[in-house]
Amino acid sequence: MATPEEQITPADAAIVTTGTGRKGPEEHDLPESLKYDMDLCLEILRNVLGEYNPELLSTFDTVRHYAVEASAEHFAELKDPNPDQDGLKEAVNVIDNMTLHDAQLLAGAFATYFHLANLSEENYRVSVLHERENNVPVDQAVDPINELTVAYHQLINETGPAKAKELLNQLEFHPVFTAHPTEARRKAVEGKIRRVSELLEEYKRLGGSDQKECLRRLYNEIDALFRTSPIALKKPTPVEEADTILDIFDNTLFNTIPKVYRRFDDWVLGDKAGLVEPACPAFFHPGSWIGSDRDGNPNVTAKVSRAVARKFSDHVIAALEQATRTVGRNLTMEAETTPPSAELKNLWSHQKEMSERLTDKAALISTKEMHRAVMLVMADRLHYTIERDADLMYH
């Protein structure tokens, strides 16, 4: 008879079934925070499935149980409590005896389950990285969590500061994005997964009625995630496929990449970061196959490539316009308390020469606030760049 330590616990079963398990014995017992998130998600999903169709919930539990049995055979450190039962065969038999409609519902239930397990693991991984970073003194020579600082510190030791800086300025990273159908997910699904992830983080920090409200929202999102088709009703065009990359840009790249630059500057420049010229170059240069794979997709014509390029350009400029306008609205320092520099006055003069209409509008909104006015003119010029106004756009 297996000992309690060797038995497959519910937590072990969850991680084995979701595919997040590993063969190392230290990973058989989930970390408490990860187990908490996964147990909460599973409880909500089971309630959702039970409300939708009790028979679906029963089948989900049965197949999940058999999957745990089958997975246990591949983990040397775990002892199967039912060694005579062929879990994989039993699971296959259950699915084979289902109608196509019921099998599709079961697939949707497990797809939702795997989404929830994956985002729980991602949340845990991020929390571990933050915890590790918090344990690193800010005055330490390198940040072990930030490989860029480790590599740069090694360069300085091997080549000297001047050569290391020269090599750093040559750093380039060119990720190329695609919309491969096996990797693509609907924006509707992505949005729900993202909101569930955020709500899980909130839930652990809240209490009382606020936590109850958060739980209701979790139920709503997980219920909607299960009921939402993972596949769009029609095949997206190459221009529509561009939305996949734009979603990544909006929710990850536009905010994360500047943080990477600033973190590097914080470690290299210390207290001078933000007061002197940045040390980290803008090395991130993304690209995309979408709308440009002329050989692999006969539907991608020169017209399509141009439309996708325009879509990418306009979207990125619009994000930059919004960020510029936000900065401008916050620069409300009056000229008396924060006198504009000679460089700022010179820039304002150039802006007035270019368009008195834009500068008059900015000056009206920002009386005696030149810092704000200059930024608002920049934001307006970015707007007219999207509009392709030859007189006002950036060239």
mmCIF file of C-alpha atoms in Angstrom, residues 1 4 8 45 56 62 107 133 159 166 191 205 207 216 273 299 302 307 318 367 382:
data_model
loop_
_atom_site.group_PDB
_atom_site.id
_atom_site.type_symbol
_atom_site.label_atom_id
_atom_site.label_comp_id
_atom_site.label_asym_id
_atom_site.label_seq_id
_atom_site.Cartn_x
_atom_site.Cartn_y
_atom_site.Cartn_z
ATOM 1 C CA MET A 1 0.000 0.000 0.000
ATOM 2 C CA PRO A 4 0.510 9.265 1.915
ATOM 3 C CA ILE A 8 -1.310 11.141 -5.938
ATOM 4 C CA LEU A 45 -15.029 25.878 -13.599
ATOM 5 C CA LEU A 56 -20.952 17.411 -18.821
ATOM 6 C CA THR A 62 -14.436 11.139 -15.076
ATOM 7 C CA ALA A 107 -13.026 19.621 -25.437
ATOM 8 C CA GLU A 133 14.240 40.669 -7.486
ATOM 9 C CA THR A 159 36.914 44.593 -22.455
ATOM 10 C CA GLU A 166 30.505 50.478 -27.875
ATOM 11 C CA GLY A 191 -9.006 39.259 -23.304
ATOM 12 C CA ARG A 205 -5.366 40.992 -1.862
ATOM 13 C CA GLY A 207 -11.385 40.878 1.651
ATOM 14 C CA ARG A 216 -18.437 37.162 -9.006
ATOM 15 C CA ALA A 273 19.201 57.188 -13.963
ATOM 16 C CA ASN A 299 -3.887 35.953 -50.871
ATOM 17 C CA ALA A 302 1.173 44.053 -52.839
ATOM 18 C CA ALA A 307 -2.664 47.815 -46.069
ATOM 19 C CA ALA A 318 -1.735 56.356 -32.268
ATOM 20 C CA THR A 367 -1.566 79.315 -20.520
ATOM 21 C CA LEU A 382 1.402 62.628 -34.388
#
